[in-house]
Structures are given as structure tokens and as C-alpha cells.
mmCIF file with all atom_site columns, C-alpha atoms in Angstrom:
data_model
loop_
_atom_site.group_PDB
_atom_site.id
_atom_site.type_symbol
_atom_site.label_atom_id
_atom_site.label_alt_id
_atom_site.label_comp_id
_atom_site.label_asym_id
_atom_site.label_entity_id
_atom_site.label_seq_id
_atom_site.pdbx_PDB_ins_code
_atom_site.Cartn_x
_atom_site.Cartn_y
_atom_site.Cartn_z
_atom_site.occupancy
_atom_site.B_iso_or_equiv
_atom_site.pdbx_formal_charge
_atom_site.auth_seq_id
_atom_site.auth_comp_id
_atom_site.auth_asym_id
_atom_site.auth_atom_id
_atom_site.pdbx_PDB_model_num
ATOM 1  C CA . UNK A 1 1  ? -32.750 27.301 12.975 1.00 63.00 ? 95  UNK A CA 1
ATOM 2  C CA . UNK A 1 2  ? -34.526 30.244 11.152 1.00 74.00 ? 96  UNK A CA 1
ATOM 3  C CA . UNK A 1 3  ? -32.786 33.499 11.305 1.00 81.00 ? 97  UNK A CA 1
ATOM 4  C CA . UNK A 1 4  ? -35.410 35.855 12.794 1.00 80.00 ? 98  UNK A CA 1
ATOM 5  C CA . UNK A 1 5  ? -33.086 39.084 13.052 1.00 89.00 ? 99  UNK A CA 1
ATOM 6  C CA . UNK A 1 6  ? -33.749 41.696 15.609 1.00 91.00 ? 100 UNK A CA 1
ATOM 7  C CA . UNK A 1 7  ? -37.359 40.739 15.923 1.00 91.00 ? 101 UNK A CA 1
ATOM 8  C CA . UNK A 1 8  ? -36.676 37.392 17.341 1.00 92.00 ? 102 UNK A CA 1
ATOM 9  C CA . UNK A 1 9  ? -37.654 38.271 21.088 1.00 93.00 ? 103 UNK A CA 1
ATOM 10 C CA . UNK A 1 10 ? -40.918 39.906 19.953 1.00 94.00 ? 104 UNK A CA 1
ATOM 11 C CA . UNK A 1 11 ? -41.869 36.751 17.695 1.00 93.00 ? 105 UNK A CA 1
ATOM 12 C CA . UNK A 1 12 ? -41.025 34.409 20.616 1.00 93.00 ? 106 UNK A CA 1
ATOM 13 C CA . UNK A 1 13 ? -43.076 36.552 23.037 1.00 96.00 ? 107 UNK A CA 1
ATOM 14 C CA . UNK A 1 14 ? -46.066 36.754 20.505 1.00 97.00 ? 108 UNK A CA 1
ATOM 15 C CA . UNK A 1 15 ? -45.918 32.897 19.834 1.00 97.00 ? 109 UNK A CA 1
ATOM 16 C CA . UNK A 1 16 ? -45.897 32.320 23.719 1.00 98.00 ? 110 UNK A CA 1
ATOM 17 C CA . UNK A 1 17 ? -48.671 34.407 24.454 1.00 98.00 ? 111 UNK A CA 1
ATOM 18 C CA . UNK A 1 18 ? -51.130 33.143 21.733 1.00 99.00 ? 112 UNK A CA 1
ATOM 19 C CA . UNK A 1 19 ? -50.192 29.462 22.953 1.00 99.00 ? 113 UNK A CA 1
ATOM 20 C CA . UNK A 1 20 ? -51.128 30.578 26.780 1.00 99.00 ? 114 UNK A CA 1
ATOM 21 C CA . UNK A 1 21 ? -54.266 32.199 25.589 1.00 99.00 ? 115 UNK A CA 1
ATOM 22 C CA . UNK A 1 22 ? -55.065 29.069 23.646 1.00 99.00 ? 116 UNK A CA 1
ATOM 23 C CA . UNK A 1 23 ? -54.492 26.790 26.420 1.00 99.00 ? 117 UNK A CA 1
ATOM 24 C CA . UNK A 1 24 ? -56.663 28.866 28.601 1.00 99.00 ? 118 UNK A CA 1
ATOM 25 C CA . UNK A 1 25 ? -59.407 28.892 26.301 1.00 99.00 ? 119 UNK A CA 1
ATOM 26 C CA . UNK A 1 26 ? -59.254 25.104 26.070 1.00 99.00 ? 120 UNK A CA 1
ATOM 27 C CA . UNK A 1 27 ? -59.027 24.674 29.659 1.00 98.00 ? 121 UNK A CA 1
ATOM 28 C CA . UNK A 1 28 ? -62.054 26.975 30.339 1.00 99.00 ? 122 UNK A CA 1
ATOM 29 C CA . UNK A 1 29 ? -64.131 25.220 27.697 1.00 99.00 ? 123 UNK A CA 1
ATOM 30 C CA . UNK A 1 30 ? -63.247 21.674 29.334 1.00 98.00 ? 124 UNK A CA 1
ATOM 31 C CA . UNK A 1 31 ? -64.246 23.075 32.746 1.00 98.00 ? 125 UNK A CA 1
ATOM 32 C CA . UNK A 1 32 ? -67.452 24.579 31.863 1.00 98.00 ? 126 UNK A CA 1
ATOM 33 C CA . UNK A 1 33 ? -68.400 21.306 30.031 1.00 98.00 ? 127 UNK A CA 1
ATOM 34 C CA . UNK A 1 34 ? -67.629 19.331 32.810 1.00 98.00 ? 128 UNK A CA 1
ATOM 35 C CA . UNK A 1 35 ? -69.716 21.719 35.114 1.00 98.00 ? 129 UNK A CA 1
ATOM 36 C CA . UNK A 1 36 ? -72.665 21.677 32.562 1.00 96.00 ? 130 UNK A CA 1
ATOM 37 C CA . UNK A 1 37 ? -72.667 17.823 32.542 1.00 96.00 ? 131 UNK A CA 1
ATOM 38 C CA . UNK A 1 38 ? -72.865 17.737 36.332 1.00 95.00 ? 132 UNK A CA 1
ATOM 39 C CA . UNK A 1 39 ? -75.790 20.231 36.295 1.00 93.00 ? 133 UNK A CA 1
ATOM 40 C CA . UNK A 1 40 ? -77.490 18.032 33.707 1.00 91.00 ? 134 UNK A CA 1
ATOM 41 C CA . UNK A 1 41 ? -76.907 14.862 35.744 1.00 92.00 ? 135 UNK A CA 1
ATOM 42 C CA . UNK A 1 42 ? -78.312 16.751 38.804 1.00 92.00 ? 136 UNK A CA 1
ATOM 43 C CA . UNK A 1 43 ? -81.637 17.553 37.060 1.00 90.00 ? 137 UNK A CA 1
ATOM 44 C CA . UNK A 1 44 ? -82.064 14.210 35.663 1.00 90.00 ? 138 UNK A CA 1
ATOM 45 C CA . UNK A 1 45 ? -81.322 12.721 38.972 1.00 91.00 ? 139 UNK A CA 1
ATOM 46 C CA . UNK A 1 46 ? -84.237 14.734 40.383 1.00 90.00 ? 140 UNK A CA 1
ATOM 47 C CA . UNK A 1 47 ? -86.547 13.587 37.506 1.00 88.00 ? 141 UNK A CA 1
ATOM 48 C CA . UNK A 1 48 ? -86.230 16.607 35.342 1.00 80.00 ? 142 UNK A CA 1
ATOM 49 C CA . UNK A 1 49 ? -86.070 15.496 31.697 1.00 76.00 ? 143 UNK A CA 1
ATOM 50 C CA . UNK A 1 50 ? -85.466 17.446 28.756 1.00 72.00 ? 144 UNK A CA 1
ATOM 51 C CA . UNK A 1 51 ? -88.615 18.458 26.637 1.00 71.00 ? 145 UNK A CA 1
ATOM 52 C CA . UNK A 1 52 ? -88.938 17.110 23.012 1.00 64.00 ? 146 UNK A CA 1
ATOM 53 C CA . UNK A 1 53 ? -88.706 19.404 20.208 1.00 58.00 ? 147 UNK A CA 1
ATOM 54 C CA . UNK A 1 54 ? -92.074 20.749 18.996 1.00 56.00 ? 148 UNK A CA 1
#
């Protein structure tokens, strides 16, 4: 294993924090995409369609 010296704990916590933040952002994006798709499906079920680009 790589010898990280006296800063090994800080480096490990930094990597862990970044991994946690990245997982949170990915989860947030997936949940928001699911919510948006549900809203779009509800609008289309009510007969509201997207307008054509002008």
C-alpha cells in the first residue's frame, strides 16, 4: 500500500467526504429526474402537450 505519512487520516476523510458528496448529488439527480418524468406524464395524461419550437 502507498505510504501516506502523517496525513493519511486527513486524506482518507477527504476522499470519503468527496465520495459521499458525489453519491448525494447522483441520488438527488436521479430523484429529481424521476419526479420531473412523473410531472410530465401527469401533464400528458391531462392532454397537455409540449409546444412545437417556433
